[in-house]
PDB file of C-alpha atoms in Angstrom:
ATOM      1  CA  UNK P   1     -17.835  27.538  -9.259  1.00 49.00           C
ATOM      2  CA  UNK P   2     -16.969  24.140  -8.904  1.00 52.00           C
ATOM      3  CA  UNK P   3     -14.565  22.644  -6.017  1.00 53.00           C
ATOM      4  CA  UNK P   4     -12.261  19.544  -6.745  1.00 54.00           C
ATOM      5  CA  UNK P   5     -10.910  17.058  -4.175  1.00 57.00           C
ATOM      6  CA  UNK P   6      -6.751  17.489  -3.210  1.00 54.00           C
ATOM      7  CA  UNK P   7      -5.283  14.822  -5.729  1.00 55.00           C
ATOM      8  CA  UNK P   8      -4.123  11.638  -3.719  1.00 57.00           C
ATOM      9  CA  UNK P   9      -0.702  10.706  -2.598  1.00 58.00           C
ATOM     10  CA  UNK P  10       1.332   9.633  -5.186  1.00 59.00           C
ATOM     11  CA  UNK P  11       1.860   5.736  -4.152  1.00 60.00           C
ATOM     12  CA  UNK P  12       5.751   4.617  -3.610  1.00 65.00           C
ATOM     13  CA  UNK P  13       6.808   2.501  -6.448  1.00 66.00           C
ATOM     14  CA  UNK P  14       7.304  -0.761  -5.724  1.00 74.00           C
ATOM     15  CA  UNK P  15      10.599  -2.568  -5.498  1.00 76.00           C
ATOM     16  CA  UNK P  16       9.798  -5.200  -7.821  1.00 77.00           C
ATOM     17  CA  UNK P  17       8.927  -2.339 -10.317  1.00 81.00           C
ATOM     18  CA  UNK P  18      12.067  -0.322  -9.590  1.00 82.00           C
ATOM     19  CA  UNK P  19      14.589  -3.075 -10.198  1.00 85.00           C
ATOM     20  CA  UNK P  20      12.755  -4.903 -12.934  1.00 87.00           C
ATOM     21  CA  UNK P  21      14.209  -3.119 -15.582  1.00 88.00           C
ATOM     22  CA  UNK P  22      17.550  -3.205 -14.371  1.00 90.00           C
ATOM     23  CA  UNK P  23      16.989  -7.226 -14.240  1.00 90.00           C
ATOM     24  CA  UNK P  24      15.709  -7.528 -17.650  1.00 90.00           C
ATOM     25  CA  UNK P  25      18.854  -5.891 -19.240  1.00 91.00           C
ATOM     26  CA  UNK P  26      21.055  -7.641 -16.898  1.00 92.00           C
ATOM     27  CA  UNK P  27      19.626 -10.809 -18.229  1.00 91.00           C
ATOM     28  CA  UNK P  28      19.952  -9.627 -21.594  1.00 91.00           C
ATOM     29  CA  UNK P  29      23.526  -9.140 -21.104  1.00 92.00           C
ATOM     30  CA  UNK P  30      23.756 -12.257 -19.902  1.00 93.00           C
ATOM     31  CA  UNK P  31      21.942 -14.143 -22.856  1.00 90.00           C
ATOM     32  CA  UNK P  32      24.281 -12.140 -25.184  1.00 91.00           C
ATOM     33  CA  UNK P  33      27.317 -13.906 -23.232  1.00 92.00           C
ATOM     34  CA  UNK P  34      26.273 -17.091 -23.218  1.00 90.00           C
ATOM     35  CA  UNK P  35      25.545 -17.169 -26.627  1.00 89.00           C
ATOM     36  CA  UNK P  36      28.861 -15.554 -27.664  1.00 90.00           C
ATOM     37  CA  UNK P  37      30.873 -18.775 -25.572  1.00 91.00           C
ATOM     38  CA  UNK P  38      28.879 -21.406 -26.554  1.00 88.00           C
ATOM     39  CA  UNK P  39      29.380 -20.180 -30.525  1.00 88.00           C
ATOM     40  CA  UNK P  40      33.053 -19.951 -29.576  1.00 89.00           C
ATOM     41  CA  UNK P  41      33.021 -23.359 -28.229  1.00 90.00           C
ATOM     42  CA  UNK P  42      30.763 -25.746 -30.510  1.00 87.00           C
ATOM     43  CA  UNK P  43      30.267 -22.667 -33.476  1.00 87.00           C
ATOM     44  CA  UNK P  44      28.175 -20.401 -34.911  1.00 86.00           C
ATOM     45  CA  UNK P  45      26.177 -23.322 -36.954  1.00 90.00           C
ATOM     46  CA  UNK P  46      25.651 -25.134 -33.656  1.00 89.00           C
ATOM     47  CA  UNK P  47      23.764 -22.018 -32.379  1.00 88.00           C
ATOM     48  CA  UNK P  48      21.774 -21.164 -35.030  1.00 90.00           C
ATOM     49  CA  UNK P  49      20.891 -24.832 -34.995  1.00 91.00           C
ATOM     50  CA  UNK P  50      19.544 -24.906 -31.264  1.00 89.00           C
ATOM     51  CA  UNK P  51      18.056 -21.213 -31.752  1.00 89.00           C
ATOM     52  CA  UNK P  52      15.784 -22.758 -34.859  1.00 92.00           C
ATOM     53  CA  UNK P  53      14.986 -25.934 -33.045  1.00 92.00           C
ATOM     54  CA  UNK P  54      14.549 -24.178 -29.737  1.00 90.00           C
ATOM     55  CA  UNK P  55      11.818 -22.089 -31.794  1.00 92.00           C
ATOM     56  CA  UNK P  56      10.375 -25.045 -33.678  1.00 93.00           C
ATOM     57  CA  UNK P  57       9.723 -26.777 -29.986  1.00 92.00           C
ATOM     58  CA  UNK P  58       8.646 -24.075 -28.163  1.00 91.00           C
ATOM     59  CA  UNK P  59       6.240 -23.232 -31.100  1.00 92.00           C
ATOM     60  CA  UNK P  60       4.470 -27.251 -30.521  1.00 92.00           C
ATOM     61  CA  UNK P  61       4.609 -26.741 -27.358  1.00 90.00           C
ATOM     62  CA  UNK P  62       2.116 -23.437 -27.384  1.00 91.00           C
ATOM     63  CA  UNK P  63       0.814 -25.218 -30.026  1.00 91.00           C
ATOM     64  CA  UNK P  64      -0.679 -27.839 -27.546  1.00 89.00           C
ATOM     65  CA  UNK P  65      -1.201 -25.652 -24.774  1.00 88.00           C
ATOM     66  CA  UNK P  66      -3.532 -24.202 -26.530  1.00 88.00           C
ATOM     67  CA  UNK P  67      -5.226 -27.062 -27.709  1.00 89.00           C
ATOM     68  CA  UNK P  68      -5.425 -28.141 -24.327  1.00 88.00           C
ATOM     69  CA  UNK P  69      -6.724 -24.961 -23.312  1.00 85.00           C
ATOM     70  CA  UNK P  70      -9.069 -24.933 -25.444  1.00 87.00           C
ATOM     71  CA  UNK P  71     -10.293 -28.879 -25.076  1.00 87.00           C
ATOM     72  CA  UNK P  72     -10.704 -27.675 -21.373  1.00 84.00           C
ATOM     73  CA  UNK P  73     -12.950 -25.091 -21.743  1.00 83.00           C
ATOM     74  CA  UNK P  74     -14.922 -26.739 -24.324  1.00 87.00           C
ATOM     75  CA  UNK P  75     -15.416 -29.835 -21.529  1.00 85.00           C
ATOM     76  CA  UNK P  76     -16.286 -27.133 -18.874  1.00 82.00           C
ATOM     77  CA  UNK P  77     -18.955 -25.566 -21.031  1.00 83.00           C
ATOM     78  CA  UNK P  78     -20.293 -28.885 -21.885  1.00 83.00           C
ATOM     79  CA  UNK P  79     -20.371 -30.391 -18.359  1.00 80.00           C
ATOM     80  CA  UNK P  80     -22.041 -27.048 -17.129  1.00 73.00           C
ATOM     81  CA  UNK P  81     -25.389 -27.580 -15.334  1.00 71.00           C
ATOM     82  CA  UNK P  82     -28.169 -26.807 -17.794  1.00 62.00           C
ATOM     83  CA  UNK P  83     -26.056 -27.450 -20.554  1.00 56.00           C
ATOM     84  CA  UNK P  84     -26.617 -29.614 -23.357  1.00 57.00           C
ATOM     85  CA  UNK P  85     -24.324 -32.590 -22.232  1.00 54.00           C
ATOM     86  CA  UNK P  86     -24.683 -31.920 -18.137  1.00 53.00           C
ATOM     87  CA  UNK P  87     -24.198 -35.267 -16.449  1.00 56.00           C
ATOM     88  CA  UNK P  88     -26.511 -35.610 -13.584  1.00 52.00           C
ATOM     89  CA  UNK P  89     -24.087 -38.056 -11.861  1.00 48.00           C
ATOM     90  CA  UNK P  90     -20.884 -36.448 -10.366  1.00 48.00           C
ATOM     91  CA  UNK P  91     -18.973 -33.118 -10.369  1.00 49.00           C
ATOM     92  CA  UNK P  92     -17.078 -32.082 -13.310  1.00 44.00           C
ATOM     93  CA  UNK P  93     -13.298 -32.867 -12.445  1.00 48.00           C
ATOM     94  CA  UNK P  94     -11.759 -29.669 -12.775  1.00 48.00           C
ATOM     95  CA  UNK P  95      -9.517 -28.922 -15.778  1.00 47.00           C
ATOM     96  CA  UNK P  96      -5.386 -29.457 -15.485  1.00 53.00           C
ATOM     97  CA  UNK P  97      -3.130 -27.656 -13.825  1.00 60.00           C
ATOM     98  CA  UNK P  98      -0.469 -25.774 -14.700  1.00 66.00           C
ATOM     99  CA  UNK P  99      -1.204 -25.130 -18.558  1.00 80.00           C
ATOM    100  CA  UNK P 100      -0.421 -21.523 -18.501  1.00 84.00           C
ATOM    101  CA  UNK P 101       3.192 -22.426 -17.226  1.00 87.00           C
ATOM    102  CA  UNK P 102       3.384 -25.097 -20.336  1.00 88.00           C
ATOM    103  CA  UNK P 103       2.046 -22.169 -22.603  1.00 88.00           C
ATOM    104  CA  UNK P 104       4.652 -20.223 -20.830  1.00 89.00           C
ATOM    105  CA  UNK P 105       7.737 -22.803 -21.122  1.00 89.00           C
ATOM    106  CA  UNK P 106       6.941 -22.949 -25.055  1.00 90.00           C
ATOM    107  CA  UNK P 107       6.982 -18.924 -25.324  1.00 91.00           C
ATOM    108  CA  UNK P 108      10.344 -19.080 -23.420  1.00 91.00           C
ATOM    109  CA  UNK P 109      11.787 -21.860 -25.517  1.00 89.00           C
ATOM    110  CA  UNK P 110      10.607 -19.681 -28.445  1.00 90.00           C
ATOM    111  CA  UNK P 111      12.819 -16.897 -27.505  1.00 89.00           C
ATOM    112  CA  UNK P 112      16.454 -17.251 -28.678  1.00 88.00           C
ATOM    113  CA  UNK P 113      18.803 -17.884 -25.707  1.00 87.00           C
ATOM    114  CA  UNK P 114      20.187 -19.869 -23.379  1.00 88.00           C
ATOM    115  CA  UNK P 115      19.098 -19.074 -20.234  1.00 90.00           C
ATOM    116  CA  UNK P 116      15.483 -18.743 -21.576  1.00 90.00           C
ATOM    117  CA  UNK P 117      15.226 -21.960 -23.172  1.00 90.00           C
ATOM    118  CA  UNK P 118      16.613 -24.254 -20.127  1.00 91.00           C
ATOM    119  CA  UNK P 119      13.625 -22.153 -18.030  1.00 90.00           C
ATOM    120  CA  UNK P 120      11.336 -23.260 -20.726  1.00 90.00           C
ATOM    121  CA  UNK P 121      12.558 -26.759 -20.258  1.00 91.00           C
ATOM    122  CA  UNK P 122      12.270 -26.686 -17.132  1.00 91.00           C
ATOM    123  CA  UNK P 123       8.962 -25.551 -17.509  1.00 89.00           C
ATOM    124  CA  UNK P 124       7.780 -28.518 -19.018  1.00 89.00           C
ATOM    125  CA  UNK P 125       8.569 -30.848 -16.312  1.00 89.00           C
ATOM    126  CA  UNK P 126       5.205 -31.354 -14.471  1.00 89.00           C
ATOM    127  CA  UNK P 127       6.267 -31.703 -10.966  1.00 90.00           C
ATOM    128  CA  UNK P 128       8.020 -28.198 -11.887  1.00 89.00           C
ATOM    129  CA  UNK P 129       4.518 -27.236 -13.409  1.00 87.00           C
ATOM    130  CA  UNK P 130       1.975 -28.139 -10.805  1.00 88.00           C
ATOM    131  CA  UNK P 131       4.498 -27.059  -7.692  1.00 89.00           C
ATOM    132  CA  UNK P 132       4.405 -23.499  -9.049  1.00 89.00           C
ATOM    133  CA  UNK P 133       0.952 -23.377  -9.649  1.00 86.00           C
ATOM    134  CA  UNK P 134       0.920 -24.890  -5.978  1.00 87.00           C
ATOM    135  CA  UNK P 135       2.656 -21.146  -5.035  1.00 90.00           C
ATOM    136  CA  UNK P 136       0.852 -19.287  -7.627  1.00 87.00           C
ATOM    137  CA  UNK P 137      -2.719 -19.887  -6.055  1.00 87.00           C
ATOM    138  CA  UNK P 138      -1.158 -19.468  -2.165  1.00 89.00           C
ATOM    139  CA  UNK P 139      -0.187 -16.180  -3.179  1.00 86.00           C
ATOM    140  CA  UNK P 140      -3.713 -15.030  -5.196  1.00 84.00           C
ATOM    141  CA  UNK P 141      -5.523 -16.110  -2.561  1.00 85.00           C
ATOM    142  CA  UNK P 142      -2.861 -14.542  -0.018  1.00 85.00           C
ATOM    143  CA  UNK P 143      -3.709 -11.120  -2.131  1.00 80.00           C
ATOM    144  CA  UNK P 144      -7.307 -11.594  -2.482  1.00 80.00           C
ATOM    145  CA  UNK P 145      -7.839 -11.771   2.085  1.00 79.00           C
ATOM    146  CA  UNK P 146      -5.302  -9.344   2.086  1.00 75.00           C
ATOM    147  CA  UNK P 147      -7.364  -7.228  -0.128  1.00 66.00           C
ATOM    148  CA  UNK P 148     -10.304  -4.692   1.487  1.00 59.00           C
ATOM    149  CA  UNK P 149     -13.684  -6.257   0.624  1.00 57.00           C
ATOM    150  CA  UNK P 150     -15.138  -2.925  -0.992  1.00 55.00           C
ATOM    151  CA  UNK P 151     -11.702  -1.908  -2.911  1.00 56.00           C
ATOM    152  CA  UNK P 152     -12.792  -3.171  -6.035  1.00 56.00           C
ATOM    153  CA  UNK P 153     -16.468  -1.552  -6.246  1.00 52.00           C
ATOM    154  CA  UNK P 154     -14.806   1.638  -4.675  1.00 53.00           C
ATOM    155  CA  UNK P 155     -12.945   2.062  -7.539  1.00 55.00           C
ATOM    156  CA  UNK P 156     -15.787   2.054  -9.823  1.00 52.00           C
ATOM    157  CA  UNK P 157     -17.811   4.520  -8.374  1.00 53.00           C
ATOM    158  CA  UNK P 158     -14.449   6.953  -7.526  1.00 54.00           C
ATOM    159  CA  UNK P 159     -14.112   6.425 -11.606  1.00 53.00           C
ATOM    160  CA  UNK P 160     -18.170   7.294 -11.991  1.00 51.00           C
ATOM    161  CA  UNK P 161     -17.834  10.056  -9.325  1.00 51.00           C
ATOM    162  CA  UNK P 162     -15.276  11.873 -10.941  1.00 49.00           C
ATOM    163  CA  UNK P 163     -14.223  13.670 -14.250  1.00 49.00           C
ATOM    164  CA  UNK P 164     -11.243  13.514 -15.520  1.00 56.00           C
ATOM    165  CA  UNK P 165      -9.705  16.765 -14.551  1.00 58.00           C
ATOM    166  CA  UNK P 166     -10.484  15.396 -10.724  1.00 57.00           C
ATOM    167  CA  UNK P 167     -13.415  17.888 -10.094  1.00 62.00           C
ATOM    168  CA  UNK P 168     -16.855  16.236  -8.513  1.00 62.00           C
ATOM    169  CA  UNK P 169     -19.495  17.247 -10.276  1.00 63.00           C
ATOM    170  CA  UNK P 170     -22.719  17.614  -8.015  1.00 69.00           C
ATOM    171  CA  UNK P 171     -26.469  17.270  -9.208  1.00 69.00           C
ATOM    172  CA  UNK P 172     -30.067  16.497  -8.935  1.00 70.00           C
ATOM    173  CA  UNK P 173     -32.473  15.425 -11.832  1.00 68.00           C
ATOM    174  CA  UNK P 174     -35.899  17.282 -11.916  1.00 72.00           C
ATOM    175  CA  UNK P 175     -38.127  16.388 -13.703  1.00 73.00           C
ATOM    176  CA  UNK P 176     -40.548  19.089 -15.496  1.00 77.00           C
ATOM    177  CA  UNK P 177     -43.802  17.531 -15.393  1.00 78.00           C
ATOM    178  CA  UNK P 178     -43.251  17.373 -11.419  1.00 69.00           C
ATOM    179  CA  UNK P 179     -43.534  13.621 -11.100  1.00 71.00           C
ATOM    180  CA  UNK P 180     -41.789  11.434  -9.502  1.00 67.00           C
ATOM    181  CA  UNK P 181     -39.428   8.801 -11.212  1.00 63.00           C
ATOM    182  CA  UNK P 182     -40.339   5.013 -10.372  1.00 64.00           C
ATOM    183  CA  UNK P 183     -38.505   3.236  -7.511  1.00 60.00           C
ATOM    184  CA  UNK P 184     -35.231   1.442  -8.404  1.00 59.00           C
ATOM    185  CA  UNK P 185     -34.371  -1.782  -7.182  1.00 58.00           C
ATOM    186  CA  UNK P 186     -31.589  -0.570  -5.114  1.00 54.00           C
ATOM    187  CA  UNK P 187     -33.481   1.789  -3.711  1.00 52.00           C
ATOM    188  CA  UNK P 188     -34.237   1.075   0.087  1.00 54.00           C
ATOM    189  CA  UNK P 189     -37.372   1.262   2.164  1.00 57.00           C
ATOM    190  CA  UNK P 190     -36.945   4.875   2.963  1.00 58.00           C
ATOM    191  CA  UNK P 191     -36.998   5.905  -0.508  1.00 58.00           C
ATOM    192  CA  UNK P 192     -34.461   6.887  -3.027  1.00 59.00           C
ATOM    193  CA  UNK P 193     -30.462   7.162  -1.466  1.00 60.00           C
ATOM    194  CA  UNK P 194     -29.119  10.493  -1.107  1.00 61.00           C
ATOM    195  CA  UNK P 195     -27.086  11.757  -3.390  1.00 61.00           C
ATOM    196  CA  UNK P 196     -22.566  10.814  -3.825  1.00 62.00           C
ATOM    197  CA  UNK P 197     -20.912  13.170  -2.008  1.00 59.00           C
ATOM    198  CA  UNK P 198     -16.758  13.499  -1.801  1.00 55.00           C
TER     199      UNK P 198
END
């Protein structure tokens, strides 16, 4: 017989995951429009003409993100203590900011539309770039205080703890030759822990 914990409330969805989908095809909408007056204004040739060299940008841009990405982490490595060019001198200055939101202003330049590509341009402006990283790290570090110390771990063992059908599955090793397994390292001074329990 085996007994299985009461499955957990079902958490409420949030809002930004309720309305997101609405927003995406309301911007899509939008992107359709805007496209549609500009072609009636300055033509359909004009259009196609920004969409290519929107594309052609956006893809240099990435292009050199990732470079730079890449040149950064490739400076870290090296400047690493114990590594084969560590400088005994001073601390590694740390890498640039805001080179995800440069990756990202490419990708959105890439993507054919108007709305997108003046958010990719404005993207590339670096006071744009290193204000929102500015807000980016506020908020992670907001989430990570805000955040129970043990949630992470928790989930681990609640994943190790139980199958997949939800039932805990209780049980002691015994050994037949009646000895007794060496000490673990996590095991305390009273001996080995006691066993997971719901």
């Amino acid at each position: 017989m085996t007994t299985g914990t009461p499955p957990p409330n079902r958490p409420r969805r949030s809002r930004v995951r309720r309305f997101l989908p609405l927003g995406i095809v309301a911007w899509l909408v939008l992107e359709i429009w805007l496209l549609i007056l500009v072609a009636g204004a300055a033509g359909g040739l004009t259009v196609l003409l920004l969409l290519v060299a929107g594309f052609v940008f956006g893809a240099a841009v990435v292009k050199k993100a990732g470079r730079r990405a890449f040149s950064n982490l490739t400076e870290t490595l090296r400047q690493a203590p114990g590594g084969p060019g560590a400088q005994e001198g001073p601390e590694p200055q740390p890498a640039a900011r805001g080179n995800g939101f440069l990756m990202l202003g490419g990708i959105l330049l890439m993507i054919p539309g108007m709305l997108s590509d003046v958010a990719g341009l404005l993207l590339l402006v670096p006071p744009v770039r290193k204000a929102l990283s500015g807000l980016t790290e506020r908020a992670l570090e907001r989430r990570m205080r805000a955040a129970s110390p043990g949630s992470l771990s928790g989930a681990f063992q609640q994943a190790r703890m139980h199958r997949p059908d939800g039932k805990v599955v209780q049980g002691e090793v015994i050994r037949e030759d009646g000895t007794q397994p060496p000490p673990r390292r996590d095991d305390g001074p009273q001996g080995p822990r006691p066993p997971l329990t719901p």
